[in-house]
C-alpha cells in the first residue's frame, strides 16, 4: 500500500481540513499518474500491463536461437512450415528442423547452386534461381514431391535430376520477383540483362479432374510466358505492384542507374517514379503498400527510405504525384536488407539491426550483431551471425526513441556482443529467429491482402514435412523481405492502440515513483 504522506511535498499548499487535504492528495495522485502515462505514450513506449513493465521484460525484437551450430556459408533461405530451407555455397540446399531434434537434411546437392528461392505453400511450389551468368535459370518444384522424397529417404536431388523442372526461356536470368499476395494469379518477372520476361501460372481446370491434373502434371507445364519488355538499363531491384482491377493496370517497379521507374505490364511503357541525386547509388529494396485499392511504394536506397504514392490509375497510366502522404527518413548505417513488420521497419546492416517505426521513421532500438546476414523473412525473420547464442537471445534492450532523431547517430548504450574469435580459429555461425507474431502482436490478426483479395484462387496446399513439429501458419509473403500493409489499416490500428493506451490508468507508474528517493521523484517530474 502506498504511503500517502510521501506525496505531501508535491502539493503547492496544504489545506487545513483533513477531508480537503485527502481530496487534494488524490487529485494530485491522479494528475501525476496521467502526466507520466501521457509522457510515456508520446515517447512511444507505453506498456499496457504490469507484465510488460520492469527491467526483465522481453522486447518484441529479441531473437531466439534456431540453429546453434551451422558450419556452411548461407546464400539465401525461406521458411517451410516451422522448418527453414537454406541454400549454401558448398552443401547445396539443407532443411533445418525448428526443434533441432534431427540434424540438417540435404534436399539438393551442391550441383544446385541456388541464388534466390521462394517457398509458396498454398501453391505447392518451390521457385529457385540457380547458377549464375549464362547458365542461370529459374526452376520450379512441387513441395509435395520434395516432402515425399524426404519421408521415403530417397537420394538427394541433383541438378541432373532437375532438368525437367527448369523454365527454359529464363536462361541468363540474374534476378526475379513475384507478386506478394497472389490475389488473382501468381506472376513472376525474370530479369535477363535489360529484358524483363513476364510469366504467369495457368488457372487450374474447373472440372472434377483439376486436382488430379495439378498433382500429376509437371509444374513447368502450369506456367506460360506472357511477354517480353525491353529496358534501357539492367535492373538491380524489382517489385510487382498490383493494380486496382488487375486488368491491364499491374505495374513493375524497377531500379537502375540513378532512378526508380514504373513499367506497365501490359504495354511496357515506362514512367519516372523517383530520381536519386547522388553520385553513387546502392539500391536496397522497393516495397509495395496499398490504400483503398491505390498503390504506394517504399523506395529504399543508400541511407534513405522514401515513400511515394501512386494514385489513382488512370486507365493504364499511373498518376505519380507528390502529396502530404509522401515522406522519407534516414538510417544511421547503410542497410543491406529491409524487413517491414508493422509497426516496425528493420534495417539489417553488416553488423547491426536498426529498428524504426513505419509511420514516422523514429528510431526505436539498435542492436549490434557481428557478421550479420539476413536470410529469410517471408514469415518469421531469420538471420545468421557469429554472435554467441546466449548473447543474442537473452540480450536486454533499451528504448531510444526519445534520445535520438531519425537522422542522428545514436549516443546511448547498446548491447555489444562478445567479439569474434581470434585469427586462425574456426568460427561457428548461428541462425537466429525473430517470431513475426512478437513484432506485430495484436496489431495484425491476419495476412494483409492486396486489392485483389476477392479473386483468391484455391490451390493445392503442400503438407509440412514430417520433421517439422507444427503445421504451417498463414503465409505472410513479401517480395523484398516485407509485409505489405494498407495505410488505412495502419490508421485503424493506431487509433485502436491509442484508445487502449489511454484507457490504462497511469497509477502503476506511481509505484515505481514511490520507490525512488524524494529528490529523484522531483527530478522525474
Coordinates of C-alpha atoms in Angstrom, one line a residue:
X1 CA 0.0 0.0 0.0
X2 CA 1.3 3.5 -0.8
X3 CA 2.3 5.8 1.9
X4 CA 0.2 8.9 1.1
X5 CA 2.4 11.2 3.2
X6 CA 5.2 10.7 0.7
X7 CA 3.2 12.8 -1.8
X8 CA 2.6 15.7 0.5
X9 CA 5.7 17.5 -0.7
X10 CA 4.3 17.8 -4.3
X11 CA 1.3 19.8 -3.2
X12 CA 1.6 23.5 -3.7
X13 CA -0.1 24.2 -0.4
X14 CA -1.8 22.0 2.2
X15 CA -5.4 22.7 3.0
X16 CA -6.3 22.9 6.7
X17 CA -9.3 20.5 6.5
X18 CA -8.3 16.8 6.6
X19 CA -11.1 15.9 4.1
X20 CA -9.9 18.6 1.7
X21 CA -6.3 17.5 2.2
X22 CA -7.2 14.0 1.3
X23 CA -9.1 15.1 -1.8
X24 CA -6.2 17.3 -2.9
X25 CA -3.8 14.4 -2.4
X26 CA -6.0 12.0 -4.5
X27 CA -6.3 14.6 -7.3
X28 CA -2.6 15.2 -7.3
X29 CA -2.1 11.4 -7.3
X30 CA -4.2 11.1 -10.5
X31 CA -2.6 14.1 -12.1
X32 CA 0.9 12.8 -11.7
X33 CA 0.0 9.4 -13.0
X34 CA -1.8 10.7 -16.0
X35 CA 1.2 13.1 -16.8
X36 CA 3.6 10.2 -16.6
X37 CA 1.4 8.0 -18.7
X38 CA 1.0 10.7 -21.4
X39 CA 4.7 11.3 -21.4
X40 CA 5.4 7.6 -21.9
X41 CA 2.8 7.4 -24.7
X42 CA 4.2 10.3 -26.6
X43 CA 7.7 8.8 -26.2
X44 CA 6.3 5.6 -27.9
X45 CA 6.9 3.1 -25.0
X46 CA 3.6 2.7 -23.3
X47 CA 3.2 -0.7 -21.6
X48 CA -0.4 -1.7 -21.0
X49 CA 0.0 -4.1 -18.1
X50 CA 2.4 -4.8 -15.2
X51 CA 3.5 -7.9 -17.1
X52 CA 5.2 -5.7 -19.7
X53 CA 6.9 -3.4 -17.2
X54 CA 10.2 -3.8 -15.4
X55 CA 13.7 -4.4 -16.3
X56 CA 13.2 -8.1 -17.0
X57 CA 10.6 -7.7 -19.7
X58 CA 11.3 -9.1 -23.2
X59 CA 11.2 -6.7 -26.1
X60 CA 9.4 -7.9 -29.3
X61 CA 12.5 -7.8 -31.4
X62 CA 14.5 -10.1 -29.1
X63 CA 15.8 -13.1 -31.1
X64 CA 15.7 -16.8 -30.4
X65 CA 18.2 -19.5 -31.2
X66 CA 17.1 -21.5 -34.2
X67 CA 20.2 -23.5 -35.0
X68 CA 23.2 -23.2 -32.6
X69 CA 25.8 -24.6 -35.0
X70 CA 25.7 -24.2 -38.8
X71 CA 29.1 -24.6 -40.5
X72 CA 28.1 -23.5 -44.0
X73 CA 28.0 -20.1 -45.7
X74 CA 24.4 -19.2 -46.3
X75 CA 23.3 -17.7 -49.7
X76 CA 19.5 -17.4 -49.2
X77 CA 16.7 -19.2 -47.3
X78 CA 12.9 -19.4 -46.9
X79 CA 10.7 -20.9 -44.3
X80 CA 8.7 -24.1 -44.9
X81 CA 6.2 -24.6 -42.2
X82 CA 8.2 -24.5 -39.0
X83 CA 11.4 -25.5 -40.8
X84 CA 13.9 -23.5 -42.8
X85 CA 15.1 -24.3 -46.3
X86 CA 18.7 -22.9 -46.6
X87 CA 20.8 -22.6 -49.7
X88 CA 24.5 -22.9 -49.0
X89 CA 27.7 -22.4 -51.1
X90 CA 29.3 -25.8 -50.5
X91 CA 26.5 -28.2 -49.4
X92 CA 23.5 -27.4 -51.7
X93 CA 20.1 -26.9 -50.1
X94 CA 19.5 -28.0 -46.5
X95 CA 16.4 -28.4 -44.4
X96 CA 16.8 -27.4 -40.8
X97 CA 14.2 -28.5 -38.2
X98 CA 12.9 -26.0 -35.8
X99 CA 13.1 -28.4 -32.8
X100 CA 16.7 -29.2 -33.7
X101 CA 16.0 -32.9 -32.9
X102 CA 17.4 -34.0 -36.2
X103 CA 20.5 -32.7 -38.0
X104 CA 20.1 -30.7 -41.2
X105 CA 18.8 -32.8 -44.0
X106 CA 20.1 -32.3 -47.6
X107 CA 17.4 -31.7 -50.2
X108 CA 19.6 -30.7 -53.2
X109 CA 23.3 -31.5 -53.5
X110 CA 26.0 -28.9 -54.2
X111 CA 25.4 -29.1 -58.0
X112 CA 22.3 -26.9 -57.4
X113 CA 23.8 -23.5 -56.7
X114 CA 20.7 -21.6 -55.6
X115 CA 20.9 -17.8 -55.5
X116 CA 17.2 -17.0 -54.8
X117 CA 14.2 -19.0 -53.6
X118 CA 10.6 -18.7 -52.7
X119 CA 8.6 -21.3 -50.8
X120 CA 4.9 -20.9 -51.7
X121 CA 3.0 -23.4 -49.6
X122 CA -0.6 -22.6 -50.7
X123 CA 0.5 -23.1 -54.4
X124 CA 2.6 -26.2 -53.5
X125 CA 5.6 -24.6 -55.2
X126 CA 9.3 -24.0 -54.7
X127 CA 10.8 -21.4 -57.0
X128 CA 14.5 -21.0 -57.3
X129 CA 17.1 -19.1 -59.3
X130 CA 20.1 -21.4 -59.9
X131 CA 23.6 -20.8 -61.2
X132 CA 24.9 -17.5 -62.5
X133 CA 25.8 -15.9 -65.8
X134 CA 24.6 -17.5 -69.0
X135 CA 23.8 -20.8 -67.2
X136 CA 21.3 -19.2 -64.7
X137 CA 17.7 -20.3 -64.9
X138 CA 14.5 -20.5 -62.9
X139 CA 13.4 -23.9 -61.5
X140 CA 10.0 -24.8 -60.2
X141 CA 9.4 -27.8 -57.9
X142 CA 6.4 -29.3 -56.1
X143 CA 6.7 -29.1 -52.4
X144 CA 4.7 -32.3 -52.1
X145 CA 7.2 -34.2 -54.2
X146 CA 10.1 -32.9 -52.2
X147 CA 8.3 -33.8 -49.0
X148 CA 7.7 -37.3 -50.2
X149 CA 11.4 -37.7 -51.1
X150 CA 12.4 -36.6 -47.6
X151 CA 9.9 -39.0 -46.0
X152 CA 11.0 -42.0 -48.1
X153 CA 14.7 -41.3 -47.6
X154 CA 15.2 -41.0 -51.4
X155 CA 18.6 -40.0 -52.8
X156 CA 19.4 -36.3 -52.7
X157 CA 18.3 -34.5 -55.9
X158 CA 21.0 -33.2 -58.2
X159 CA 21.0 -30.7 -61.0
X160 CA 20.7 -33.5 -63.5
X161 CA 17.6 -34.8 -61.7
X162 CA 16.0 -31.4 -62.0
X163 CA 16.3 -30.9 -65.8
X164 CA 12.5 -31.3 -66.2
X165 CA 11.9 -28.5 -63.6
X166 CA 13.6 -25.6 -65.3
X167 CA 11.9 -22.8 -67.2
X168 CA 13.9 -22.8 -70.5
X169 CA 13.2 -19.2 -71.6
X170 CA 14.7 -17.8 -68.4
X171 CA 18.2 -18.7 -69.4
X172 CA 20.6 -16.0 -68.2
X173 CA 18.3 -14.7 -65.6
X174 CA 20.1 -12.6 -62.9
X175 CA 17.1 -11.5 -60.9
X176 CA 13.4 -12.4 -60.4
X177 CA 10.5 -11.1 -58.4
X178 CA 7.0 -12.4 -57.7
X179 CA 3.8 -10.7 -56.6
X180 CA 3.5 -10.7 -52.9
X181 CA -0.2 -11.6 -52.4
X182 CA -1.2 -13.7 -55.4
X183 CA -4.7 -12.2 -55.3
X184 CA -5.7 -13.3 -58.7
X185 CA -2.8 -15.3 -60.1
X186 CA 0.9 -15.9 -59.4
X187 CA 3.0 -13.6 -61.5
X188 CA 6.8 -13.8 -62.0
X189 CA 9.1 -11.3 -63.6
X190 CA 12.5 -12.5 -64.6
X191 CA 15.2 -10.1 -65.5
X192 CA 17.6 -11.2 -68.2
X193 CA 20.1 -8.4 -68.6
X194 CA 18.0 -5.4 -69.8
X195 CA 15.0 -7.6 -70.7
X196 CA 12.0 -8.4 -68.5
X197 CA 10.1 -11.7 -69.1
X198 CA 6.6 -11.8 -67.6
X199 CA 5.5 -15.3 -66.5
X200 CA 2.1 -16.3 -65.0
X201 CA 0.7 -19.5 -63.7
X202 CA -2.2 -21.0 -65.6
X203 CA -5.5 -21.2 -63.7
X204 CA -6.4 -24.8 -62.6
X205 CA -9.0 -26.6 -64.6
X206 CA -12.5 -26.2 -63.1
X207 CA -13.7 -29.8 -63.8
X208 CA -13.6 -32.6 -61.3
X209 CA -10.2 -33.8 -62.6
X210 CA -8.5 -30.4 -61.9
X211 CA -7.0 -31.5 -58.6
X212 CA -5.7 -34.8 -60.1
X213 CA -4.2 -32.9 -63.0
X214 CA -2.5 -30.4 -60.8
X215 CA -0.8 -33.3 -58.9
X216 CA 0.3 -35.3 -61.9
X217 CA 1.3 -32.6 -64.4
X218 CA 4.8 -31.2 -64.3
X219 CA 4.9 -27.8 -62.5
X220 CA 6.7 -26.4 -65.6
X221 CA 3.6 -27.0 -67.7
X222 CA 1.5 -24.8 -65.4
X223 CA 3.5 -21.7 -66.4
X224 CA 3.0 -19.6 -69.5
X225 CA 5.2 -16.8 -70.9
X226 CA 3.2 -13.6 -71.5
X227 CA 5.5 -11.0 -73.0
X228 CA 9.0 -9.5 -73.0
X229 CA 9.7 -5.9 -72.1
X230 CA 13.0 -4.2 -73.0
X231 CA 14.6 -1.7 -70.7
X232 CA 17.3 0.9 -71.3
X233 CA 19.4 -0.5 -68.3
X234 CA 19.8 -3.7 -66.4
X235 CA 17.6 -3.7 -63.3
X236 CA 19.1 -4.1 -59.8
X237 CA 15.9 -4.1 -57.7
X238 CA 12.3 -5.1 -58.8
X239 CA 8.9 -5.2 -57.2
X240 CA 5.5 -6.1 -58.7
X241 CA 2.6 -3.7 -57.9
X242 CA -1.0 -4.8 -58.1
X243 CA -3.4 -2.5 -59.9
X244 CA -6.9 -1.8 -58.5
X245 CA -8.6 -4.1 -61.0
X246 CA -5.8 -6.4 -62.1
X247 CA -6.7 -5.9 -65.7
X248 CA -4.1 -4.1 -67.7
X249 CA -3.1 -1.9 -64.7
X250 CA -0.5 -4.1 -63.0
X251 CA 2.9 -2.4 -62.7
X252 CA 6.6 -3.4 -62.2
X253 CA 8.9 -1.1 -60.2
X254 CA 12.5 -1.4 -61.4
X255 CA 15.6 0.4 -60.1
X256 CA 18.6 1.0 -62.2
X257 CA 21.3 3.6 -62.7
X258 CA 20.0 6.6 -60.7
X259 CA 16.3 6.2 -60.8
X260 CA 13.2 4.1 -59.9
X261 CA 10.8 3.6 -62.8
X262 CA 7.3 2.1 -63.1
X263 CA 6.7 -0.3 -66.1
X264 CA 3.2 -1.1 -67.2
X265 CA 3.0 -4.9 -67.6
X266 CA 0.5 -4.7 -70.5
X267 CA 2.1 -2.0 -72.6
X268 CA 5.7 -1.9 -71.5
X269 CA 5.5 1.9 -71.1
X270 CA 7.9 3.3 -68.5
X271 CA 7.2 6.2 -66.1
X272 CA 9.7 8.0 -63.9
X273 CA 8.9 7.4 -60.3
X274 CA 11.9 8.8 -58.4
X275 CA 15.3 10.2 -59.3
X276 CA 18.3 9.7 -56.9
X277 CA 20.5 12.8 -56.6
X278 CA 23.7 11.0 -55.6
X279 CA 27.0 10.1 -57.3
X280 CA 26.8 6.5 -56.1
X281 CA 23.6 4.7 -55.5
X282 CA 23.2 1.4 -53.6
X283 CA 19.6 0.2 -54.2
X284 CA 18.2 -1.9 -51.4
X285 CA 14.5 -2.7 -51.9
X286 CA 11.2 -1.5 -53.3
X287 CA 8.3 -2.4 -51.1
X288 CA 4.7 -2.2 -52.3
X289 CA 1.9 -1.0 -50.0
X290 CA -1.8 -0.3 -50.7
X291 CA -4.6 2.0 -49.6
X292 CA -8.2 1.6 -50.7
X293 CA -7.1 -0.1 -53.9
X294 CA -4.4 2.5 -54.6
X295 CA -0.7 1.6 -54.6
X296 CA 2.3 3.2 -53.0
X297 CA 5.9 2.2 -52.9
X298 CA 8.6 2.5 -50.1
X299 CA 11.8 3.0 -52.0
X300 CA 15.0 2.1 -50.1
X301 CA 18.5 3.2 -51.3
X302 CA 21.7 4.3 -49.7
X303 CA 20.7 5.6 -46.2
X304 CA 17.2 6.7 -47.4
X305 CA 13.7 5.2 -47.3
X306 CA 11.2 7.3 -49.3
X307 CA 7.5 6.6 -49.6
X308 CA 5.8 7.5 -52.9
X309 CA 2.1 7.2 -53.5
X310 CA 0.9 6.1 -57.0
X311 CA -2.7 7.1 -57.3
X312 CA -5.0 6.8 -58.9
X313 CA -4.5 4.6 -62.0
X314 CA -6.0 6.5 -65.0
X315 CA -6.6 3.7 -67.4
X316 CA -3.1 2.2 -68.0
X317 CA -1.2 5.4 -66.9
X318 CA -0.4 5.9 -63.3
X319 CA -0.6 9.5 -61.9
X320 CA 2.6 9.9 -59.8
X321 CA 2.2 12.9 -57.6
X322 CA 3.8 14.4 -54.6
X323 CA 1.4 15.0 -51.7
X324 CA 1.3 15.1 -47.9
X325 CA 1.3 11.4 -47.6
X326 CA 4.8 11.1 -49.1
X327 CA 7.6 11.0 -46.5
X328 CA 11.2 9.8 -46.1
X329 CA 13.6 9.1 -43.3
X330 CA 17.3 8.1 -43.0
X331 CA 19.1 5.2 -41.4
X332 CA 22.2 5.6 -39.3
X333 CA 24.0 2.9 -41.3
X334 CA 23.6 1.7 -44.9
X335 CA 21.3 -1.3 -44.8
X336 CA 21.8 -4.5 -46.9
X337 CA 18.2 -5.6 -46.4
X338 CA 14.9 -4.2 -45.2
X339 CA 12.1 -6.0 -43.4
X340 CA 8.7 -4.4 -42.8
X341 CA 6.6 -5.8 -39.9
X342 CA 4.1 -3.2 -38.7
X343 CA 4.5 -1.2 -36.6
X344 CA 8.3 -1.6 -37.1
X345 CA 10.6 -1.5 -40.1
X346 CA 14.0 -3.2 -39.6
X347 CA 17.3 -2.5 -41.4
X348 CA 19.9 -5.2 -41.5
X349 CA 23.5 -3.9 -41.9
X350 CA 26.7 -5.8 -41.8
X351 CA 26.9 -5.6 -38.0
X352 CA 23.7 -4.2 -36.6
X353 CA 19.9 -4.3 -36.7
X354 CA 18.3 -0.9 -36.7
X355 CA 14.6 -0.8 -35.7
X356 CA 12.3 2.2 -36.5
X357 CA 8.6 3.0 -36.6
X358 CA 7.0 2.6 -40.0
X359 CA 4.7 5.6 -39.6
X360 CA 7.3 8.3 -39.0
X361 CA 10.8 6.6 -39.1
X362 CA 11.5 7.4 -35.4
X363 CA 14.4 5.3 -34.1
X364 CA 13.3 2.7 -31.5
X365 CA 16.3 0.4 -31.0
X366 CA 19.7 -0.6 -32.4
X367 CA 21.4 -3.9 -31.7
X368 CA 25.0 -4.7 -32.5
X369 CA 25.2 -8.1 -34.1
X370 CA 28.6 -9.2 -35.6
X371 CA 28.8 -10.7 -39.1
X372 CA 25.1 -10.2 -39.6
X373 CA 23.3 -11.6 -42.7
X374 CA 19.5 -11.7 -43.2
X375 CA 18.4 -15.0 -44.7
X376 CA 14.6 -15.1 -44.7
X377 CA 11.6 -13.0 -43.6
X378 CA 8.6 -14.1 -45.5
X379 CA 7.1 -15.5 -42.3
X380 CA 9.4 -15.3 -39.3
X381 CA 12.7 -13.4 -39.6
X382 CA 15.8 -15.5 -39.7
X383 CA 19.4 -14.2 -39.7
X384 CA 22.9 -15.6 -39.4
X385 CA 25.5 -14.2 -37.1
X386 CA 28.7 -15.3 -35.3
X387 CA 27.3 -13.9 -32.0
X388 CA 27.1 -16.5 -29.2
X389 CA 23.6 -17.9 -28.7
X390 CA 23.1 -16.7 -25.1
X391 CA 24.2 -13.1 -26.0
X392 CA 21.8 -12.8 -28.9
X393 CA 18.8 -14.5 -27.3
X394 CA 19.0 -13.1 -23.8
X395 CA 20.1 -9.6 -24.5
X396 CA 18.0 -6.9 -22.8
X397 CA 17.1 -3.9 -24.8
X398 CA 16.7 -0.2 -24.2
X399 CA 14.3 2.3 -25.7
X400 CA 15.9 5.2 -27.6
X401 CA 13.0 6.8 -29.4
X402 CA 13.2 9.9 -27.2
X403 CA 17.0 10.2 -27.3
X404 CA 17.8 10.3 -30.9
X405 CA 16.3 11.7 -34.0
X406 CA 15.9 9.6 -37.2
X407 CA 18.9 11.2 -38.8
X408 CA 21.2 11.4 -35.8
X409 CA 23.7 8.6 -34.9
X410 CA 22.8 7.1 -31.5
X411 CA 24.7 8.0 -28.5
X412 CA 23.3 5.5 -26.0
X413 CA 24.4 2.2 -24.5
X414 CA 23.8 -0.7 -26.9
X415 CA 24.2 -4.4 -26.1
X416 CA 27.5 -5.3 -27.5
X417 CA 28.0 -9.0 -28.3
X418 CA 31.4 -10.6 -27.4
X419 CA 34.0 -10.1 -30.1
X420 CA 34.5 -12.9 -32.7
X421 CA 37.3 -15.5 -32.2
X422 CA 40.9 -14.7 -33.0
X423 CA 42.6 -15.2 -36.3
X424 CA 43.1 -18.8 -37.2
X425 CA 40.3 -20.1 -35.1
X426 CA 37.3 -21.6 -36.7
X427 CA 34.1 -19.5 -36.3
X428 CA 30.8 -21.3 -36.0
X429 CA 27.8 -19.4 -37.4
X430 CA 24.5 -19.4 -35.6
X431 CA 21.0 -19.0 -37.0
X432 CA 18.6 -16.8 -35.0
X433 CA 14.9 -16.3 -35.3
X434 CA 12.6 -13.3 -34.5
X435 CA 9.0 -14.5 -34.5
X436 CA 6.8 -12.2 -36.6
X437 CA 4.0 -12.6 -34.0
X438 CA 6.2 -10.9 -31.4
X439 CA 6.8 -7.9 -33.6
X440 CA 3.2 -7.4 -34.8
X441 CA 1.5 -8.5 -31.6
X442 CA -2.3 -8.0 -31.8
X443 CA -1.9 -5.3 -34.5
X444 CA -2.2 -7.8 -37.4
X445 CA -4.6 -10.7 -36.9
X446 CA -4.5 -11.9 -40.5
X447 CA -2.3 -11.6 -43.6
X448 CA -3.0 -8.2 -45.2
X449 CA -4.3 -8.6 -48.7
X450 CA -3.9 -6.7 -51.9
X451 CA -7.0 -5.1 -53.6
X452 CA -7.5 -8.4 -55.5
X453 CA -8.4 -10.4 -52.4
X454 CA -11.8 -11.2 -53.7
X455 CA -10.3 -13.2 -56.6
X456 CA -8.4 -15.7 -54.5
X457 CA -7.8 -18.9 -56.3
X458 CA -7.6 -22.0 -54.1
X459 CA -4.6 -24.1 -55.0
X460 CA -3.1 -27.3 -53.8
X461 CA -1.6 -26.9 -50.3
X462 CA 1.5 -28.8 -49.5
X463 CA 1.9 -30.6 -46.3
X464 CA 4.6 -29.6 -43.9
X465 CA 7.5 -32.0 -43.8
X466 CA 7.2 -34.7 -41.2
X467 CA 10.3 -33.5 -39.5
X468 CA 8.5 -30.2 -38.5
X469 CA 7.0 -30.0 -35.1
X470 CA 3.9 -27.9 -36.1
X471 CA 1.8 -27.2 -39.2
X472 CA 2.4 -24.2 -41.2
X473 CA 0.7 -21.0 -40.2
X474 CA -0.8 -18.4 -42.6
X475 CA 1.7 -17.3 -45.1
X476 CA 2.8 -13.7 -44.9
X477 CA 4.7 -13.1 -48.1
X478 CA 6.8 -10.1 -49.3
X479 CA 8.9 -9.7 -52.4
X480 CA 11.7 -7.8 -50.7
X481 CA 11.5 -9.2 -47.2
X482 CA 8.3 -7.2 -46.5
X483 CA 4.9 -7.5 -45.0
X484 CA 2.8 -5.2 -47.3
X485 CA 0.0 -3.3 -45.5
X486 CA -2.7 -0.8 -46.1
X487 CA -2.2 2.7 -44.8
X488 CA -5.8 2.8 -43.8
X489 CA -5.3 -0.3 -41.7
X490 CA -2.3 1.5 -40.2
X491 CA -4.6 4.3 -39.2
X492 CA -7.2 1.9 -37.7
X493 CA -4.5 0.0 -35.8
X494 CA -3.0 3.2 -34.5
X495 CA -6.4 4.5 -33.4
X496 CA -7.3 1.3 -31.7
X497 CA -3.9 1.2 -29.9
X498 CA -4.2 4.8 -28.8
X499 CA -7.6 4.1 -27.3
X500 CA -6.3 1.1 -25.5
X501 CA -3.4 3.0 -24.1
X502 CA -5.5 6.0 -22.9
X503 CA -7.8 3.6 -21.1
X504 CA -5.0 2.3 -19.0
X505 CA -4.7 4.2 -15.7
X506 CA -1.2 5.6 -15.1
X507 CA -1.2 4.8 -11.4
X508 CA 1.1 1.8 -11.9
X509 CA 4.0 4.2 -12.6
X510 CA 3.5 5.8 -9.2
X511 CA 4.6 2.5 -7.7
X512 CA 7.9 3.0 -9.3
X513 CA 7.9 6.7 -8.4
X514 CA 7.3 5.9 -4.8
X515 CA 10.3 3.6 -4.6
X516 CA 12.6 6.4 -5.7
X517 CA 14.2 8.9 -3.3
X518 CA 12.4 12.2 -2.8
X519 CA 14.9 14.1 -4.9
X520 CA 14.6 11.6 -7.7
X521 CA 10.9 11.9 -7.7
X522 CA 11.1 15.7 -8.1
X523 CA 13.5 15.3 -11.0
X524 CA 11.4 12.7 -12.7
X525 CA 8.5 15.1 -12.8

